Amino acid sequence: MNLKLKIWRQPNKEAKGKFEVYEVEATPEMSFLEMLDVLNDQIIEEKGNPIAFEHDCREGICGTCSMVINGQPHGPMGLTTTCQLHMRHFKDGDTIVIEPFRATAFPVLKDLVVDRDSFDRIIQSGGFVSVGTGQAPDGNSILIEQEVAKDAFDAASCIGCGACVAACPNASAMLFVSAKVAHLAYLPQGQVEASKRVKRMVHQMDREGFGNCSNTYACEAECPKGISVENIAKMNREYFSSVIGSQKK
Amino acid sequence: MIKLDAKIPEGSLAEKWKKYKSSIDLVAPNNKRKLEVIVVGTGLAGASAAASLAELGYKVKAFTFHDSPRRAHSIAAQGGINAAKNYQNDGDSVYRLFYDTIKGGDYRSREANVYRLAEVSANIIDQCVAQGVPFAREYGGTLDNRSFGGVQVSRTFYARGQTGQQLLIGAYQALSRQVSLGNVEMYNRHEMLDLVMVENKARGIVTRNLLTGELKSHAAHCVVLATGGYGNVYYLSTNAMNCNVSAAWRAARRGAAMANPCFCQIHPTCIPVSGTYQSKLTLMSESLRNDGRVWVPKKMEDVEAIREGSKKPTDIPEDDRDYYLERKYPAFGNLVPRDVASRAAKDVCDEGRGVNKTGLAVYLDFEDAIHRYGKAEAYSAGKDSEDGELVRKLGTKVVEAKYGNLFEIYEKITGDNPYVTPMRIYPAIHYTMGGLWVDYNLETTLPGLFCIGEANFSDHGANRLGASALMQGLADGYFVLPYTIGSFLSKEIKTPAITDDSSEFKRVIEEVKTRLENLLAVKGDRSVDSFHRELGLIIWDYCGMSRNEEGLKKGRKLLKELKKEFYSNVFVPGEMNEYNPELEKASRVADFFELGELMIVDALHREESCGGHFREESQTEDNEAKRDDENYTYVAAWEWKGEEEPLLHKEPLEFENVELKTRSYK
Ligand SMILES: Cc1cc2nc3c(=O)[nH]c(=O)nc-3n(C[C@H](O)[C@H](O)[C@H](O)COP(=O)(O)OP(=O)(O)OC[C@H]3O[C@@H](n4cnc5c(N)ncnc54)[C@H](O)[C@@H]3O)c2cc1C
Ligand code: SF4
Ligand code: FES
């Protein structure tokens, strides 16, 4: 199949970027990233500068791949990361527009590569349980209902890709932050620090320059792991009770 | 000159670690604050080590080439993590886990290390639960287990099919906490390109900032490598694309011995290669073999018809199918260990009976399982168990409940629906047992250089059991290294802060710079990937599932020729001082060339078959692997000598607690 690609090229953080047009021949079995590999091979053959994009596991779990394809983060297929997208979902003759995730808190570093360090800093602000190595009681001394374990797991399956931010008209990080808050707040191990955690993480999120949540739910629709906006509701409850709790004190 | 001293503590197996812990020299808290440790790699092993060392009070600098520690390859592990908890009351014990690991490794690992691994395994689960890892639970709220990898007890803890992800997130969060407390300085997007030795001690590293290209040195009292395995030497593997051997290899070039490099694990159930553009292979969990039956057609005409597309697998009648694992291994059937299943697939494909265009695929068929489960369901629901359609429907549901997410992955990648047409699978490289040689302290042959996780050779011998890599990585990082590093650091409390202004640091930076400049200067005509692909094929063909003297020699020759071409014809676009993934790849592939050669040398010298290493010259009459305990019960630790032949050092393995037995699955 012959494809026309309009790809965002930007040499570095400071530079102004622009779209450039490429043509590539792909086969339906290829993954989207393999199609870009083929294009890069072509560019290298012509001694050009290959397109920078990030990827690692290529099986939808590391959260590294991160591009917007035809206006959608991770492309047209639901519950699918870019690296899991295959060319059989495109047609011969298609034009595909590829650009980086766009958000103030995710500056573009080069071409399709963005800086997502802000996510790390949010986790560092409180997304953990304060338990040192060797301090843990026996695993079965903490009983956890299957349903609770399931809810915690669902929230914990976030891969930190940032598609939720890229999808949001306000570039809000609520879905990502709430997934972590909820994961730990569901579990008894995490409840001890729950109120401190939510306040710190929300504060850090604001400091990083992410926008506010206006309940458009675009994040949930584009999240490749199906993280639910219920987590946002849970986080809001956690947040309000933590604020009220601290006022009482 | 390398001297191997495993430093195994005295005493009975069960006493060694306890005694060691109570007798080791401790470092006082006020001194810990003055001691700096560099940890390279923040996967399961590195993140758990960095967090634990920082909690103890050491000053830690942690490095990863990823943009965040949460992206390490450990994230991709699916199946689970072993621990001798005996929660199921099925007779598991530290000894049994130890024994299974030694036997599974085909008696090529060190008893004392493996026993310690089994001992600390239980603590890992406790630690992870406390961090909030959402392991699977039973109805009563206790932790659930499953059995994995052909052992007789249920000791595998899991979090759906995403165990690695959940464990890594746990370790990453523990690490993040230490970063926020100022105890760990975290360097993302920094790739270690060399090791710095000062007065014969590992005192630092040279890194390249992958965003700016800046080369910089970092100094500390000691260095820990937790940089993962080298499966990507084969180019196509189940490893993440950026996994590489450079950190370990650079240490080997500075004098650290590399142990058993030819011990690689090939996983039998991966999605086959579909074209030359292919970039990686995807693992399909081993658990599928519990219900899937492996087969190829008996007749060549059927094979050809399938490849042309004029026949579908479902058109082949039962009698014309060769369920070769069931035929060859009636006792274990489709559940034979990884290496046996992989070789059997290779054999039938070598005979020309592979079932896709490339001829490198076999079927994994769930039709029987669907039928069997469907009948049982219909029967227990009081419905007509002769109603074919109903049975199919019910059976499909059961299979979906068990393997739904795997079937989905498969369909996403191949476009085929495995509920109606059998999966196609083929073996792929998955894990490397070999790695830097370490003693009981996890210290390499270079003083002050430690190595943990998949990067070292320590615990899995010639073959690793399923769900044991996660266990080993976390054992090393949380519970072993934080103690054993004291063996070195307790002697360093009077050493003032190490700085990077000595001539050694400057020299190494210059060397790295020259190396990268040379790669950029070639300005040839071939892409880095094209060399990597070809290198991978050489290693796969001659040092893969099955090896023989002639092939290995040929492989070595081909490899040398390709290496020569690489240095005269590679094209690396871009500049040194910018974000340049092609330059990163070029420098990694350069190291893979040398490692690949050492793998071949090692495979050539080991004239026995054991675990993942199958030498065609050493097989029984019925073509099974034949170990040679008399001559090869040792660890092969290689000293790299540059242009000269690598030098072999042997660490004899002594088995005082188990009897060496032949594996048989007939
Ligand atoms: C698909 C798949 C499934 C698996 N499933 C299981 C399973 O179910 N159970 C099980 O027990 N095992 C499993 N394994 C094996 C297991 O996942 C790995 O062996 C283990 O996670 C390795 O952990 P590690 O910490 O040693 O290395 P890694 O997780 O590979 O981490 C390496 C780290 O080192 C860094 N690094 C490397 N080189 C450099 C450098 N030069 N400079 C700076 N940083 C560097 C990387 O950035 C990364 O942070 C599986 C493996 C694969 C491929
Ligand atoms: S919530 Fe979903 S979209 Fe957002 S970072 Fe997590 S996995 Fe990605
Ligand atoms: S590359 Fe890992 S999720 Fe896409």
Short mmCIF file of N, CA and C in Angstrom, two decimals, chain B residues 273-403:
data_model
loop_
_atom_site.label_atom_id
_atom_site.label_comp_id
_atom_site.label_asym_id
_atom_site.label_seq_id
_atom_site.Cartn_x
_atom_site.Cartn_y
_atom_site.Cartn_z
N VAL B 273 7.93 -14.46 12.74
CA VAL B 273 8.34 -13.36 11.88
C VAL B 273 7.44 -13.32 10.65
N SER B 274 6.98 -12.13 10.26
CA SER B 274 6.14 -12.10 9.07
C SER B 274 6.80 -11.40 7.89
N GLY B 275 7.86 -10.65 8.13
CA GLY B 275 8.51 -9.98 7.00
C GLY B 275 9.86 -9.42 7.38
N THR B 276 10.61 -8.94 6.38
CA THR B 276 11.97 -8.49 6.64
C THR B 276 12.03 -7.20 7.43
N TYR B 277 10.93 -6.43 7.39
CA TYR B 277 10.88 -5.17 8.11
C TYR B 277 10.72 -5.38 9.62
N GLN B 278 10.45 -6.64 10.00
CA GLN B 278 10.05 -6.92 11.38
C GLN B 278 11.06 -6.39 12.39
N SER B 279 10.55 -5.79 13.47
CA SER B 279 11.46 -5.16 14.42
C SER B 279 11.58 -5.93 15.72
N LYS B 280 10.53 -6.64 16.09
CA LYS B 280 10.66 -7.41 17.32
C LYS B 280 9.66 -8.55 17.34
N LEU B 281 9.83 -9.45 18.29
CA LEU B 281 8.93 -10.59 18.38
C LEU B 281 8.16 -10.51 19.68
N THR B 282 6.92 -10.94 19.63
CA THR B 282 6.08 -10.84 20.81
C THR B 282 5.87 -12.21 21.43
N LEU B 283 6.05 -12.23 22.72
CA LEU B 283 5.89 -13.47 23.47
C LEU B 283 4.41 -13.78 23.66
N MET B 284 4.06 -15.04 23.50
CA MET B 284 2.74 -15.50 23.90
C MET B 284 2.97 -16.38 25.13
N SER B 285 2.29 -16.08 26.21
CA SER B 285 2.63 -16.72 27.48
C SER B 285 2.67 -18.24 27.37
N GLU B 286 3.62 -18.77 28.11
CA GLU B 286 3.81 -20.19 28.21
C GLU B 286 2.54 -20.92 28.66
N SER B 287 1.72 -20.23 29.42
CA SER B 287 0.52 -20.88 29.96
C SER B 287 -0.37 -21.42 28.84
N LEU B 288 -0.24 -20.89 27.64
CA LEU B 288 -1.07 -21.35 26.53
C LEU B 288 -0.86 -22.83 26.24
N ARG B 289 0.34 -23.32 26.55
CA ARG B 289 0.60 -24.73 26.25
C ARG B 289 -0.16 -25.66 27.19
N ASN B 290 -0.74 -25.12 28.25
CA ASN B 290 -1.59 -25.97 29.10
C ASN B 290 -2.80 -26.48 28.33
N ASP B 291 -3.27 -25.69 27.37
CA ASP B 291 -4.48 -26.07 26.65
C ASP B 291 -4.31 -26.17 25.14
N GLY B 292 -3.24 -25.58 24.62
CA GLY B 292 -3.05 -25.62 23.17
C GLY B 292 -2.26 -26.86 22.77
N ARG B 293 -2.58 -27.40 21.60
CA ARG B 293 -1.83 -28.55 21.08
C ARG B 293 -0.99 -28.09 19.90
N VAL B 294 0.26 -28.50 19.92
CA VAL B 294 1.19 -28.05 18.89
C VAL B 294 1.23 -29.07 17.76
N TRP B 295 1.11 -28.60 16.52
CA TRP B 295 1.19 -29.53 15.39
C TRP B 295 1.64 -28.88 14.10
N VAL B 296 2.06 -29.74 13.16
CA VAL B 296 2.29 -29.35 11.76
C VAL B 296 1.69 -30.47 10.90
N PRO B 297 1.42 -30.19 9.61
CA PRO B 297 0.88 -31.25 8.76
C PRO B 297 1.90 -32.38 8.57
N LYS B 298 1.39 -33.58 8.35
CA LYS B 298 2.29 -34.69 8.06
C LYS B 298 2.80 -34.61 6.62
N LYS B 299 1.88 -34.22 5.72
CA LYS B 299 2.22 -34.28 4.30
C LYS B 299 2.74 -32.95 3.77
N MET B 300 3.78 -33.05 2.94
CA MET B 300 4.34 -31.84 2.34
C MET B 300 3.31 -31.12 1.47
N GLU B 301 2.45 -31.90 0.78
CA GLU B 301 1.48 -31.23 -0.11
C GLU B 301 0.52 -30.34 0.69
N ASP B 302 0.20 -30.78 1.91
CA ASP B 302 -0.65 -29.93 2.75
C ASP B 302 0.09 -28.66 3.17
N VAL B 303 1.37 -28.86 3.49
CA VAL B 303 2.18 -27.69 3.88
C VAL B 303 2.17 -26.66 2.75
N GLU B 304 2.41 -27.16 1.54
CA GLU B 304 2.46 -26.23 0.41
C GLU B 304 1.11 -25.55 0.17
N ALA B 305 0.05 -26.36 0.29
CA ALA B 305 -1.29 -25.79 0.08
C ALA B 305 -1.57 -24.70 1.11
N ILE B 306 -1.13 -24.92 2.32
CA ILE B 306 -1.36 -23.91 3.36
C ILE B 306 -0.57 -22.64 3.05
N ARG B 307 0.67 -22.82 2.62
CA ARG B 307 1.48 -21.64 2.34
C ARG B 307 0.92 -20.83 1.17
N GLU B 308 0.39 -21.55 0.19
CA GLU B 308 -0.21 -20.85 -0.96
C GLU B 308 -1.55 -20.24 -0.61
N GLY B 309 -2.16 -20.76 0.44
CA GLY B 309 -3.46 -20.24 0.83
C GLY B 309 -4.62 -21.02 0.24
N SER B 310 -4.32 -22.13 -0.47
CA SER B 310 -5.42 -22.91 -1.03
C SER B 310 -6.04 -23.84 0.02
N LYS B 311 -5.33 -24.06 1.14
CA LYS B 311 -5.95 -24.82 2.24
C LYS B 311 -5.80 -24.04 3.53
N LYS B 312 -6.77 -24.26 4.42
CA LYS B 312 -6.68 -23.67 5.75
C LYS B 312 -6.29 -24.79 6.73
N PRO B 313 -5.73 -24.43 7.85
CA PRO B 313 -5.36 -25.48 8.80
C PRO B 313 -6.56 -26.34 9.20
N THR B 314 -7.72 -25.71 9.27
CA THR B 314 -8.90 -26.46 9.68
C THR B 314 -9.33 -27.48 8.62
N ASP B 315 -8.78 -27.34 7.40
CA ASP B 315 -9.09 -28.32 6.36
C ASP B 315 -8.29 -29.62 6.51
N ILE B 316 -7.26 -29.60 7.32
CA ILE B 316 -6.39 -30.79 7.42
C ILE B 316 -7.03 -31.79 8.38
N PRO B 317 -7.34 -32.97 7.90
CA PRO B 317 -7.99 -33.95 8.79
C PRO B 317 -7.04 -34.40 9.91
N GLU B 318 -7.65 -34.81 10.98
CA GLU B 318 -6.94 -35.23 12.18
C GLU B 318 -5.76 -36.16 11.86
N ASP B 319 -6.02 -37.15 11.00
CA ASP B 319 -5.00 -38.17 10.72
C ASP B 319 -3.79 -37.62 9.98
N ASP B 320 -3.99 -36.50 9.33
CA ASP B 320 -2.87 -35.93 8.57
C ASP B 320 -2.09 -34.88 9.36
N ARG B 321 -2.37 -34.80 10.66
CA ARG B 321 -1.65 -33.83 11.50
C ARG B 321 -0.62 -34.56 12.34
N ASP B 322 0.51 -33.91 12.53
CA ASP B 322 1.55 -34.48 13.39
C ASP B 322 1.65 -33.65 14.67
N TYR B 323 1.06 -34.18 15.73
CA TYR B 323 1.19 -33.52 17.03
C TYR B 323 2.52 -33.98 17.60
N TYR B 324 3.58 -33.34 17.11
CA TYR B 324 4.90 -33.93 17.31
C TYR B 324 5.37 -33.94 18.75
N LEU B 325 4.94 -32.99 19.56
CA LEU B 325 5.39 -33.03 20.96
C LEU B 325 4.74 -34.21 21.69
N GLU B 326 3.47 -34.42 21.41
CA GLU B 326 2.77 -35.56 22.03
C GLU B 326 3.37 -36.87 21.54
N ARG B 327 3.77 -36.87 20.26
CA ARG B 327 4.35 -38.09 19.69
C ARG B 327 5.72 -38.38 20.31
N LYS B 328 6.58 -37.34 20.39
CA LYS B 328 7.95 -37.59 20.86
C LYS B 328 8.05 -37.70 22.37
N TYR B 329 7.21 -36.96 23.08
CA TYR B 329 7.32 -36.91 24.55
C TYR B 329 5.99 -37.26 25.19
N PRO B 330 5.59 -38.53 25.10
CA PRO B 330 4.25 -38.89 25.58
C PRO B 330 4.01 -38.51 27.05
N ALA B 331 5.04 -38.53 27.88
CA ALA B 331 4.82 -38.25 29.30
C ALA B 331 4.49 -36.77 29.54
N PHE B 332 5.17 -35.87 28.88
CA PHE B 332 4.95 -34.44 29.11
C PHE B 332 4.17 -33.77 27.98
N GLY B 333 4.21 -34.37 26.81
CA GLY B 333 3.44 -33.83 25.69
C GLY B 333 3.75 -32.36 25.41
N ASN B 334 2.69 -31.56 25.32
CA ASN B 334 2.87 -30.16 24.98
C ASN B 334 3.51 -29.34 26.10
N LEU B 335 3.70 -29.97 27.25
CA LEU B 335 4.24 -29.23 28.39
C LEU B 335 5.73 -29.45 28.65
N VAL B 336 6.44 -29.99 27.68
CA VAL B 336 7.88 -30.15 27.87
C VAL B 336 8.52 -28.77 28.10
N PRO B 337 9.70 -28.73 28.76
CA PRO B 337 10.34 -27.43 29.04
C PRO B 337 10.63 -26.62 27.77
N ARG B 338 10.90 -25.35 28.01
CA ARG B 338 11.07 -24.39 26.92
C ARG B 338 12.08 -24.84 25.87
N ASP B 339 13.25 -25.28 26.32
CA ASP B 339 14.30 -25.59 25.35
C ASP B 339 13.90 -26.79 24.50
N VAL B 340 13.26 -27.79 25.11
CA VAL B 340 12.87 -28.99 24.37
C VAL B 340 11.80 -28.65 23.33
N ALA B 341 10.81 -27.86 23.76
CA ALA B 341 9.74 -27.47 22.84
C ALA B 341 10.29 -26.64 21.68
N SER B 342 11.23 -25.78 21.99
CA SER B 342 11.79 -24.91 20.94
C SER B 342 12.55 -25.73 19.90
N ARG B 343 13.37 -26.64 20.38
CA ARG B 343 14.16 -27.43 19.42
C ARG B 343 13.27 -28.31 18.55
N ALA B 344 12.22 -28.84 19.16
CA ALA B 344 11.32 -29.70 18.39
C ALA B 344 10.65 -28.90 17.28
N ALA B 345 10.30 -27.64 17.56
CA ALA B 345 9.70 -26.79 16.52
C ALA B 345 10.70 -26.54 15.41
N LYS B 346 11.92 -26.30 15.81
CA LYS B 346 12.97 -26.07 14.80
C LYS B 346 13.13 -27.31 13.92
N ASP B 347 13.13 -28.48 14.55
CA ASP B 347 13.32 -29.71 13.78
C ASP B 347 12.25 -29.88 12.70
N VAL B 348 10.99 -29.71 13.08
CA VAL B 348 9.95 -29.92 12.05
C VAL B 348 10.01 -28.84 10.96
N CYS B 349 10.42 -27.64 11.34
CA CYS B 349 10.54 -26.59 10.32
C CYS B 349 11.76 -26.86 9.43
N ASP B 350 12.83 -27.37 10.03
CA ASP B 350 14.00 -27.75 9.22
C ASP B 350 13.63 -28.83 8.21
N GLU B 351 12.67 -29.68 8.61
CA GLU B 351 12.21 -30.71 7.68
C GLU B 351 11.36 -30.12 6.56
N GLY B 352 11.05 -28.84 6.69
CA GLY B 352 10.28 -28.18 5.63
C GLY B 352 8.80 -28.10 5.92
N ARG B 353 8.41 -28.42 7.17
CA ARG B 353 6.97 -28.49 7.42
C ARG B 353 6.41 -27.25 8.13
N GLY B 354 7.16 -26.16 8.12
CA GLY B 354 6.67 -24.91 8.73
C GLY B 354 5.46 -24.37 8.01
N VAL B 355 4.54 -23.73 8.74
CA VAL B 355 3.24 -23.44 8.17
C VAL B 355 2.96 -21.98 7.81
N ASN B 356 3.97 -21.16 7.66
CA ASN B 356 3.68 -19.84 7.06
C ASN B 356 4.63 -19.61 5.90
N LYS B 357 4.53 -18.43 5.31
CA LYS B 357 5.31 -18.16 4.10
C LYS B 357 6.80 -18.35 4.32
N THR B 358 7.28 -17.96 5.48
CA THR B 358 8.72 -18.06 5.74
C THR B 358 9.13 -19.49 6.09
N GLY B 359 8.16 -20.36 6.30
CA GLY B 359 8.47 -21.74 6.67
C GLY B 359 8.91 -21.88 8.12
N LEU B 360 8.75 -20.82 8.89
CA LEU B 360 9.18 -20.86 10.27
C LEU B 360 8.01 -20.60 11.21
N ALA B 361 7.11 -21.57 11.29
CA ALA B 361 5.98 -21.44 12.19
C ALA B 361 5.31 -22.81 12.36
N VAL B 362 4.78 -23.03 13.54
CA VAL B 362 3.99 -24.24 13.79
C VAL B 362 2.64 -23.81 14.38
N TYR B 363 1.70 -24.72 14.40
CA TYR B 363 0.39 -24.37 14.94
C TYR B 363 0.29 -24.64 16.44
N LEU B 364 -0.46 -23.76 17.09
CA LEU B 364 -0.84 -23.99 18.48
C LEU B 364 -2.36 -23.92 18.46
N ASP B 365 -2.98 -25.06 18.68
CA ASP B 365 -4.38 -25.24 18.32
C ASP B 365 -5.25 -25.41 19.57
N PHE B 366 -6.32 -24.65 19.66
CA PHE B 366 -7.17 -24.69 20.85
C PHE B 366 -8.51 -25.39 20.62
N GLU B 367 -8.65 -25.96 19.42
CA GLU B 367 -9.92 -26.57 19.07
C GLU B 367 -10.33 -27.66 20.09
N ASP B 368 -9.39 -28.52 20.41
CA ASP B 368 -9.67 -29.58 21.38
C ASP B 368 -10.11 -29.03 22.73
N ALA B 369 -9.39 -28.00 23.17
CA ALA B 369 -9.71 -27.41 24.47
C ALA B 369 -11.10 -26.81 24.45
N ILE B 370 -11.40 -26.11 23.36
CA ILE B 370 -12.72 -25.49 23.25
C ILE B 370 -13.80 -26.58 23.33
N HIS B 371 -13.54 -27.65 22.61
CA HIS B 371 -14.49 -28.75 22.58
C HIS B 371 -14.64 -29.41 23.96
N ARG B 372 -13.51 -29.68 24.56
CA ARG B 372 -13.51 -30.37 25.85
C ARG B 372 -14.21 -29.53 26.92
N TYR B 373 -13.82 -28.27 27.01
CA TYR B 373 -14.43 -27.39 28.02
C TYR B 373 -15.91 -27.19 27.72
N GLY B 374 -16.25 -27.07 26.44
CA GLY B 374 -17.63 -26.84 26.05
C GLY B 374 -18.52 -28.00 26.47
N LYS B 375 -18.02 -29.19 26.24
CA LYS B 375 -18.79 -30.39 26.61
C LYS B 375 -19.04 -30.42 28.11
N ALA B 376 -17.97 -30.15 28.86
CA ALA B 376 -18.09 -30.19 30.32
C ALA B 376 -19.09 -29.14 30.81
N GLU B 377 -19.01 -27.96 30.21
CA GLU B 377 -19.92 -26.89 30.60
C GLU B 377 -21.37 -27.27 30.30
N ALA B 378 -21.58 -27.79 29.09
CA ALA B 378 -22.93 -28.16 28.68
C ALA B 378 -23.45 -29.24 29.63
N TYR B 379 -22.62 -30.20 29.91
CA TYR B 379 -23.01 -31.30 30.76
C TYR B 379 -23.40 -30.79 32.15
N SER B 380 -22.54 -29.96 32.72
CA SER B 380 -22.82 -29.53 34.10
C SER B 380 -24.01 -28.57 34.15
N ALA B 381 -24.31 -27.93 33.02
CA ALA B 381 -25.49 -27.06 33.01
C ALA B 381 -26.75 -27.83 32.61
N GLY B 382 -26.60 -29.15 32.43
CA GLY B 382 -27.75 -29.96 32.06
C GLY B 382 -28.22 -29.71 30.63
N LYS B 383 -27.31 -29.21 29.77
CA LYS B 383 -27.70 -28.96 28.38
C LYS B 383 -27.18 -30.07 27.49
N ASP B 384 -27.55 -30.01 26.22
CA ASP B 384 -27.20 -31.07 25.29
C ASP B 384 -25.72 -31.01 24.91
N SER B 385 -24.94 -31.95 25.44
CA SER B 385 -23.50 -31.90 25.17
C SER B 385 -23.16 -32.49 23.80
N GLU B 386 -24.19 -32.86 23.04
CA GLU B 386 -23.92 -33.32 21.66
C GLU B 386 -24.16 -32.19 20.65
N ASP B 387 -24.74 -31.09 21.13
CA ASP B 387 -25.03 -29.96 20.25
C ASP B 387 -23.74 -29.21 19.94
N GLY B 388 -23.19 -29.49 18.75
CA GLY B 388 -21.88 -28.96 18.37
C GLY B 388 -21.76 -27.46 18.54
N GLU B 389 -22.76 -26.75 18.06
CA GLU B 389 -22.68 -25.29 18.10
C GLU B 389 -22.67 -24.76 19.52
N LEU B 390 -23.53 -25.34 20.33
CA LEU B 390 -23.62 -24.93 21.73
C LEU B 390 -22.29 -25.21 22.44
N VAL B 391 -21.78 -26.41 22.21
CA VAL B 391 -20.52 -26.81 22.85
C VAL B 391 -19.41 -25.82 22.49
N ARG B 392 -19.36 -25.46 21.21
CA ARG B 392 -18.35 -24.50 20.75
C ARG B 392 -18.48 -23.17 21.47
N LYS B 393 -19.73 -22.74 21.58
CA LYS B 393 -19.98 -21.45 22.20
C LYS B 393 -19.54 -21.46 23.67
N LEU B 394 -19.95 -22.52 24.36
CA LEU B 394 -19.60 -22.60 25.78
C LEU B 394 -18.10 -22.75 25.98
N GLY B 395 -17.52 -23.59 25.13
CA GLY B 395 -16.08 -23.83 25.24
C GLY B 395 -15.27 -22.57 24.95
N THR B 396 -15.71 -21.83 23.95
CA THR B 396 -15.02 -20.58 23.61
C THR B 396 -15.02 -19.64 24.80
N LYS B 397 -16.14 -19.62 25.51
CA LYS B 397 -16.24 -18.75 26.69
C LYS B 397 -15.19 -19.11 27.73
N VAL B 398 -15.06 -20.42 27.96
CA VAL B 398 -14.08 -20.86 28.98
C VAL B 398 -12.67 -20.45 28.55
N VAL B 399 -12.36 -20.71 27.29
CA VAL B 399 -11.02 -20.37 26.81
C VAL B 399 -10.80 -18.87 26.88
N GLU B 400 -11.85 -18.12 26.59
CA GLU B 400 -11.73 -16.67 26.65
C GLU B 400 -11.44 -16.20 28.08
N ALA B 401 -12.12 -16.83 29.03
CA ALA B 401 -11.89 -16.42 30.41
C ALA B 401 -10.44 -16.69 30.82
N LYS B 402 -9.87 -17.78 30.30
CA LYS B 402 -8.51 -18.12 30.69
C LYS B 402 -7.46 -17.30 29.95
N TYR B 403 -7.66 -17.13 28.65
CA TYR B 403 -6.58 -16.56 27.83
C TYR B 403 -7.01 -15.35 27.02
#
